[in-house]
Short mmCIF file of C-alpha atoms in Angstrom, two decimals:
data_model
loop_
_atom_site.label_atom_id
_atom_site.label_comp_id
_atom_site.label_asym_id
_atom_site.label_seq_id
_atom_site.Cartn_x
_atom_site.Cartn_y
_atom_site.Cartn_z
CA MET A 1 168.89 -138.75 11.74
CA GLN A 2 168.18 -142.31 12.75
CA LEU A 3 164.75 -143.29 14.13
CA THR A 4 163.43 -146.62 15.34
CA ILE A 5 159.90 -147.05 14.04
CA ASN A 6 157.90 -150.05 15.23
CA GLY A 7 161.11 -151.79 16.18
CA LYS A 8 162.92 -151.20 12.89
CA PRO A 9 165.74 -148.68 12.35
CA ARG A 10 165.19 -146.09 9.62
CA SER A 11 167.50 -143.35 8.38
CA PHE A 12 166.40 -139.92 7.21
CA ASP A 13 168.46 -137.18 5.53
CA ALA A 14 167.07 -134.31 7.58
CA ALA A 15 168.51 -133.60 11.05
CA SER A 16 165.05 -133.12 12.49
CA PHE A 17 161.40 -132.85 11.44
CA SER A 18 157.95 -132.94 12.99
CA VAL A 19 155.78 -135.97 13.70
CA ALA A 20 153.31 -134.61 11.14
CA HIS A 21 156.08 -134.63 8.52
CA LEU A 22 156.95 -138.24 9.40
CA VAL A 23 153.30 -139.30 9.10
CA ASN A 24 153.20 -137.70 5.67
CA THR A 25 156.51 -139.27 4.60
CA LEU A 26 155.30 -142.73 5.62
CA GLU A 27 152.09 -142.17 3.59
CA LEU A 28 149.96 -142.51 6.71
CA THR A 29 148.19 -139.17 6.43
CA GLY A 30 144.49 -139.47 7.14
CA LYS A 31 144.84 -142.93 8.70
CA ARG A 32 143.54 -143.46 12.19
CA LEU A 33 146.61 -144.10 14.30
CA ALA A 34 148.24 -143.33 17.60
CA ILE A 35 151.90 -142.54 18.11
CA GLU A 36 154.17 -143.08 21.07
CA ARG A 37 157.56 -141.37 21.18
CA ASN A 38 160.11 -142.76 23.64
CA GLY A 39 157.28 -144.26 25.68
CA GLU A 40 155.14 -141.11 25.78
CA ILE A 41 152.01 -140.65 23.68
CA VAL A 42 152.12 -137.77 21.22
CA PRO A 43 148.56 -136.41 21.00
CA ARG A 44 147.34 -135.86 17.45
CA SER A 45 147.00 -132.15 18.19
CA GLN A 46 150.78 -132.07 18.85
CA PHE A 47 151.91 -133.76 15.61
CA GLU A 48 152.91 -130.44 14.03
CA ALA A 49 154.61 -129.06 17.11
CA THR A 50 156.56 -132.18 18.11
CA GLN A 51 160.04 -132.31 16.60
CA LEU A 52 161.73 -135.68 16.29
CA LEU A 53 165.39 -136.10 17.17
CA ASP A 54 168.11 -138.59 16.32
CA GLY A 55 167.67 -141.81 18.30
CA ASP A 56 163.94 -141.39 18.98
CA LYS A 57 161.96 -144.60 19.31
CA LEU A 58 158.47 -144.48 17.85
CA GLU A 59 155.51 -146.82 18.02
CA ILE A 60 152.79 -146.23 15.44
CA VAL A 61 149.67 -148.29 16.08
CA GLY A 62 146.21 -148.79 14.65
CA ALA A 63 143.10 -150.87 15.30
CA VAL A 64 142.92 -154.35 13.77
CA GLY A 65 140.54 -157.30 14.02
CA GLY A 66 140.65 -159.03 17.38
CA GLY A 67 138.58 -160.76 20.01
CA MET B 1 109.15 -153.58 27.67
CA SER B 2 112.68 -152.41 27.24
CA ASP B 3 115.38 -154.64 28.62
CA LEU B 4 118.64 -152.86 28.06
CA LEU B 5 122.21 -153.77 28.86
CA LYS B 6 123.78 -150.97 30.87
CA ILE B 7 127.55 -150.62 30.97
CA ALA B 8 129.22 -147.56 32.48
CA ASP B 9 126.12 -145.34 32.13
CA LYS B 10 125.50 -146.24 28.49
CA THR B 11 122.73 -148.58 27.38
CA TYR B 12 122.69 -151.13 24.59
CA SER B 13 119.82 -153.17 23.19
CA SER B 14 122.05 -156.07 22.13
CA ARG B 15 123.54 -158.32 24.79
CA LEU B 16 125.87 -159.99 22.32
CA LEU B 17 129.32 -158.49 22.03
CA VAL B 18 131.56 -159.76 19.26
CA GLY B 19 135.18 -159.82 18.29
CA THR B 20 136.43 -158.85 14.85
CA GLY B 21 139.32 -161.29 14.45
CA LYS B 22 139.85 -164.47 12.44
CA TYR B 23 137.45 -163.66 9.57
CA LYS B 24 138.31 -164.44 5.92
CA ASN B 25 138.09 -160.79 4.96
CA PHE B 26 136.49 -157.51 6.05
CA THR B 27 133.35 -158.17 3.99
CA GLU B 28 132.71 -161.35 5.95
CA THR B 29 133.52 -159.54 9.21
CA ARG B 30 130.91 -156.92 8.44
CA ALA B 31 128.25 -159.42 7.30
CA ALA B 32 128.70 -161.55 10.43
CA ILE B 33 128.55 -158.55 12.75
CA ASP B 34 125.42 -157.29 11.03
CA ALA B 35 123.80 -160.72 11.46
CA SER B 36 124.83 -160.81 15.13
CA GLY B 37 123.12 -157.49 15.84
CA ALA B 38 126.07 -156.57 18.09
CA GLU B 39 126.55 -152.93 19.01
CA ILE B 40 129.84 -153.40 20.85
CA VAL B 41 132.77 -154.82 18.87
CA THR B 42 136.23 -155.61 20.17
CA VAL B 43 139.36 -154.59 18.31
CA ALA B 44 143.05 -155.20 18.90
CA ILE B 45 145.77 -152.54 18.89
CA ARG B 46 148.79 -153.40 16.78
CA ARG B 47 151.74 -151.79 15.05
CA THR B 48 150.72 -150.18 11.77
CA ASN B 49 152.26 -151.73 8.67
CA ILE B 50 154.72 -149.14 7.41
CA GLY B 51 155.29 -149.05 3.68
CA GLN B 52 152.27 -151.20 2.82
CA THR B 53 150.07 -150.06 -0.02
CA ALA B 54 148.66 -146.70 0.99
CA GLY B 55 145.14 -147.42 -0.21
CA GLU B 56 144.85 -150.73 1.66
CA PRO B 57 141.42 -150.99 3.34
CA SER B 58 141.30 -151.05 7.11
CA LEU B 59 138.89 -152.61 9.56
CA LEU B 60 137.58 -149.16 10.42
CA ASP B 61 136.41 -148.63 6.83
CA PHE B 62 134.10 -151.62 7.23
CA LEU B 63 133.08 -150.95 10.82
CA PRO B 64 132.89 -147.16 11.15
CA PRO B 65 133.39 -146.03 14.76
CA GLU B 66 130.26 -143.86 14.39
CA GLU B 67 128.16 -147.00 13.91
CA PHE B 68 129.61 -149.25 16.62
CA THR B 69 130.94 -148.93 20.12
CA TYR B 70 134.56 -150.01 19.94
CA LEU B 71 135.99 -152.08 22.72
CA PRO B 72 139.78 -151.99 22.31
CA ASN B 73 141.43 -154.98 23.98
CA THR B 74 144.83 -155.87 25.35
CA ALA B 75 145.06 -159.28 23.72
CA GLY B 76 148.63 -160.53 23.66
CA CYS B 77 149.68 -158.55 26.75
CA TYR B 78 151.41 -160.54 29.48
CA SER B 79 152.07 -157.76 31.97
CA ALA B 80 150.08 -154.98 33.60
CA ASP B 81 152.46 -152.39 32.15
CA ASP B 82 151.97 -153.61 28.57
CA ALA B 83 148.19 -153.69 29.00
CA VAL B 84 148.04 -150.16 30.40
CA ARG B 85 150.36 -148.88 27.66
CA THR B 86 148.21 -150.50 24.97
CA LEU B 87 144.99 -148.97 26.29
CA ARG B 88 146.49 -145.50 26.64
CA LEU B 89 147.36 -145.76 22.93
CA ALA B 90 143.85 -147.03 22.21
CA ARG B 91 142.35 -144.03 23.99
CA GLU B 92 144.44 -141.67 21.84
CA LEU B 93 143.61 -143.69 18.70
CA LEU B 94 139.87 -143.52 19.37
CA ASP B 95 139.69 -139.84 20.37
CA GLY B 96 139.49 -140.16 24.14
CA HIS B 97 137.33 -143.29 24.15
CA LYS B 98 137.12 -144.69 27.70
CA LEU B 99 135.46 -148.12 27.40
CA VAL B 100 138.10 -150.85 27.20
CA LYS B 101 138.53 -154.59 27.57
CA LEU B 102 141.39 -155.50 29.86
CA GLU B 103 142.96 -158.91 29.57
CA VAL B 104 146.39 -159.88 30.80
CA LEU B 105 147.41 -163.35 29.80
CA GLY B 106 149.51 -165.74 31.83
CA ASP B 107 150.44 -168.50 29.44
CA PRO B 108 150.69 -168.69 25.63
CA ASN B 109 149.36 -172.26 25.43
CA THR B 110 146.16 -171.82 27.41
CA LEU B 111 145.82 -168.02 27.20
CA TYR B 112 144.63 -168.30 30.79
CA PRO B 113 144.50 -164.87 32.43
CA ASN B 114 147.14 -163.77 34.93
CA MET B 115 144.87 -162.30 37.59
CA ILE B 116 147.68 -160.72 39.67
CA GLU B 117 148.77 -158.62 36.69
CA THR B 118 145.15 -158.05 35.67
CA ILE B 119 144.29 -156.62 39.08
CA ALA B 120 147.34 -154.34 39.00
CA ALA B 121 146.39 -153.06 35.54
CA ALA B 122 142.75 -152.59 36.53
CA LYS B 123 143.74 -150.38 39.47
CA THR B 124 145.84 -148.12 37.25
CA LEU B 125 143.25 -147.92 34.48
CA VAL B 126 140.36 -147.11 36.81
CA LYS B 127 142.49 -144.38 38.41
CA GLU B 128 143.16 -142.95 34.93
CA GLY B 129 139.45 -142.75 34.17
CA PHE B 130 138.98 -145.77 31.93
CA ASP B 131 135.74 -147.78 31.99
CA VAL B 132 137.22 -151.23 32.39
CA MET B 133 135.48 -154.41 31.29
CA VAL B 134 137.77 -157.08 32.58
CA TYR B 135 138.43 -160.59 31.32
CA CYS B 136 139.00 -162.84 34.33
CA SER B 137 139.11 -166.35 35.70
CA ASP B 138 135.83 -167.71 37.07
CA ASP B 139 136.95 -167.20 40.66
CA PRO B 140 134.18 -165.49 42.67
CA ILE B 141 136.64 -163.78 45.04
CA ILE B 142 138.70 -162.31 42.20
CA ALA B 143 135.52 -161.17 40.44
CA LYS B 144 134.39 -159.36 43.59
CA GLN B 145 137.79 -157.71 44.00
CA LEU B 146 137.66 -156.43 40.42
CA GLU B 147 134.25 -154.93 41.16
CA GLU B 148 135.60 -153.26 44.30
CA ILE B 149 138.52 -151.80 42.33
CA GLY B 150 135.93 -150.06 40.16
CA CYS B 151 135.69 -152.11 36.97
CA CYS B 152 132.42 -151.52 35.10
CA ALA B 153 131.91 -155.19 34.14
CA VAL B 154 133.52 -158.52 34.95
CA MET B 155 133.89 -161.05 32.16
CA PRO B 156 134.78 -164.51 33.45
CA LEU B 157 135.78 -167.15 30.95
CA ALA B 158 133.36 -169.97 30.13
CA SER B 159 136.38 -172.01 29.11
CA LEU B 160 139.73 -171.23 27.47
CA ILE B 161 139.90 -168.58 24.74
CA GLY B 162 139.16 -170.07 21.34
CA SER B 163 138.48 -173.54 22.78
CA GLY B 164 134.74 -173.69 22.07
CA MET B 165 134.34 -175.92 25.14
CA GLY B 166 131.32 -174.07 26.51
CA ILE B 167 130.62 -173.28 30.17
CA LEU B 168 132.79 -175.63 32.21
CA ASN B 169 131.85 -174.33 35.64
CA PRO B 170 128.28 -173.01 35.70
CA TRP B 171 128.29 -173.15 39.51
CA ASN B 172 131.16 -170.70 39.88
CA LEU B 173 129.55 -168.49 37.28
CA GLN B 174 126.32 -168.52 39.26
CA ILE B 175 128.12 -167.48 42.46
CA ILE B 176 129.83 -164.62 40.59
CA ILE B 177 126.48 -163.46 39.18
CA GLU B 178 124.69 -163.65 42.54
CA ASN B 179 127.39 -161.60 44.27
CA ALA B 180 127.93 -158.97 41.58
CA LYS B 181 126.48 -155.47 41.52
CA ILE B 182 128.03 -154.80 38.10
CA PRO B 183 127.25 -156.65 34.84
CA VAL B 184 128.73 -160.12 34.47
CA LEU B 185 129.38 -161.20 30.89
CA VAL B 186 130.77 -164.51 29.76
CA ASP B 187 133.84 -163.94 27.64
CA ALA B 188 135.69 -166.75 25.89
CA GLY B 189 134.97 -170.41 25.42
CA VAL B 190 131.51 -170.27 23.88
CA GLY B 191 131.36 -172.86 21.11
CA THR B 192 127.82 -172.88 19.83
CA ALA B 193 124.42 -171.27 20.31
CA SER B 194 123.33 -173.40 23.27
CA ASP B 195 126.42 -172.29 25.24
CA ALA B 196 125.38 -168.66 24.81
CA ALA B 197 121.80 -169.47 25.80
CA ILE B 198 122.98 -171.27 28.96
CA ALA B 199 125.13 -168.29 29.94
CA MET B 200 122.14 -165.99 29.61
CA GLU B 201 119.80 -168.39 31.42
CA LEU B 202 122.24 -168.38 34.34
CA GLY B 203 121.74 -164.62 34.57
CA CYS B 204 124.69 -163.22 32.66
CA GLN B 205 124.08 -159.70 31.39
CA GLY B 206 125.72 -160.51 28.08
CA VAL B 207 128.10 -162.73 26.16
CA LEU B 208 131.28 -161.81 24.30
CA MET B 209 132.56 -164.12 21.61
CA ASN B 210 134.73 -164.18 18.51
CA THR B 211 135.93 -167.62 17.45
CA ALA B 212 132.54 -169.32 17.85
CA ILE B 213 131.28 -167.12 15.02
CA ALA B 214 134.42 -166.57 12.94
CA ALA B 215 135.49 -170.23 12.95
CA ALA B 216 132.01 -171.61 12.22
CA GLY B 217 131.45 -173.29 8.85
CA ASN B 218 129.13 -170.43 7.96
CA PRO B 219 130.02 -167.46 10.17
CA VAL B 220 127.09 -165.28 9.08
CA LEU B 221 124.56 -168.02 9.82
CA MET B 222 126.20 -168.72 13.18
CA ALA B 223 126.16 -165.00 14.03
CA GLY B 224 122.38 -165.00 13.54
CA ALA B 225 122.08 -168.15 15.65
CA MET B 226 124.06 -166.50 18.46
CA LYS B 227 121.81 -163.45 18.35
CA LYS B 228 118.73 -165.64 18.81
CA ALA B 229 120.41 -167.75 21.50
CA VAL B 230 121.36 -164.71 23.56
CA GLU B 231 117.85 -163.29 23.21
CA ALA B 232 116.20 -166.63 24.00
CA GLY B 233 118.45 -167.20 27.00
CA ARG B 234 117.75 -163.73 28.32
CA ASP B 235 113.99 -164.15 27.93
CA ALA B 236 114.12 -167.53 29.66
CA TYR B 237 116.07 -165.98 32.54
CA LEU B 238 113.57 -163.13 32.88
CA ALA B 239 110.62 -165.51 32.58
CA GLY B 240 111.97 -167.74 35.35
CA ARG B 241 112.32 -171.40 34.64
CA MET B 242 110.14 -174.10 36.21
CA PRO B 243 111.75 -176.10 38.97
CA LYS B 244 113.52 -179.28 37.98
CA LYS B 245 111.76 -182.41 39.28
CA LEU B 246 112.80 -186.01 39.02
CA TYR B 247 109.15 -187.05 38.66
CA SER B 248 106.21 -184.94 37.61
CA ALA B 249 103.07 -185.68 39.58
CA SER B 250 101.11 -183.02 37.69
CA PRO B 251 100.35 -184.06 34.10
CA SER B 252 99.86 -181.29 31.55
CA SER B 253 96.62 -182.84 30.24
CA PRO B 254 93.39 -183.06 32.30
CA SER B 255 93.12 -186.15 34.48
CA THR B 256 89.32 -186.07 34.17
CA GLY B 257 87.11 -186.94 31.17
CA LEU B 258 89.18 -189.96 30.23
CA ILE B 259 87.49 -192.56 28.01
CA THR B 260 86.84 -195.64 30.07
#
């Protein structure tokens, strides 16, 4: 399946997997982040239960220095 | 005597709020924030770097959320929708955290706020249960409207973000302070310690700054100077200044017992 992650297209072999699996694949496990899928926030408690599908657009954000 | 800053039912002993941007590295960020004594620190919300080194340190490692009150901002947002979206993500990121700094910019050169979009975003955020500290122009009518919408603090600019020009319109600021029933904090434009002291002497409840500390020759030293300036300005405000007089007809030394 094809996902758009933070504006960039990325291809994956599997037809579908969970948000938790994606976080693990991207080596972001344990990092403090928030994820939006097609404009809707995916609560952390739903990472396991939320299945991603071909064409999904994801935003993965964190806190950085700012004023 | 305890003189605490109260924002949205929580109290703070420091009236200096600081940003976490523009520092050389996280060690300097931490040292400067320690020297400032700030309890509330602003952070920005940005896309996570995918595929960067996994063990790369993050800001949160140096400023643990258990130690500080985070104030996620909407810096870089030019529409109400983008600002609201950013803060919803911030709330999820910070485990349901409600205190946020709303800023909607109107122009990339001046970073002057777009108050029409800011007001629209403030309405939505208040409705969704956020405690909104709002960056705004120094217009007393706008400031009052933001209070009526339900913002928990208004934060008029002293001068443009990152300009270091100090308080350009103390008279407007004074009108905003006199009319407000919620805390007024100066946000943006402070350049050096005296600017912060003047803001506090005018009756501001606090000052928020980033560049004045981070872009100083010695940020840690400047952070300490800002801490003292905010405290000194606050004390001077509470003490009540003497009236200004063109001439003083009452000398400080006795007018009797002079050697003749």
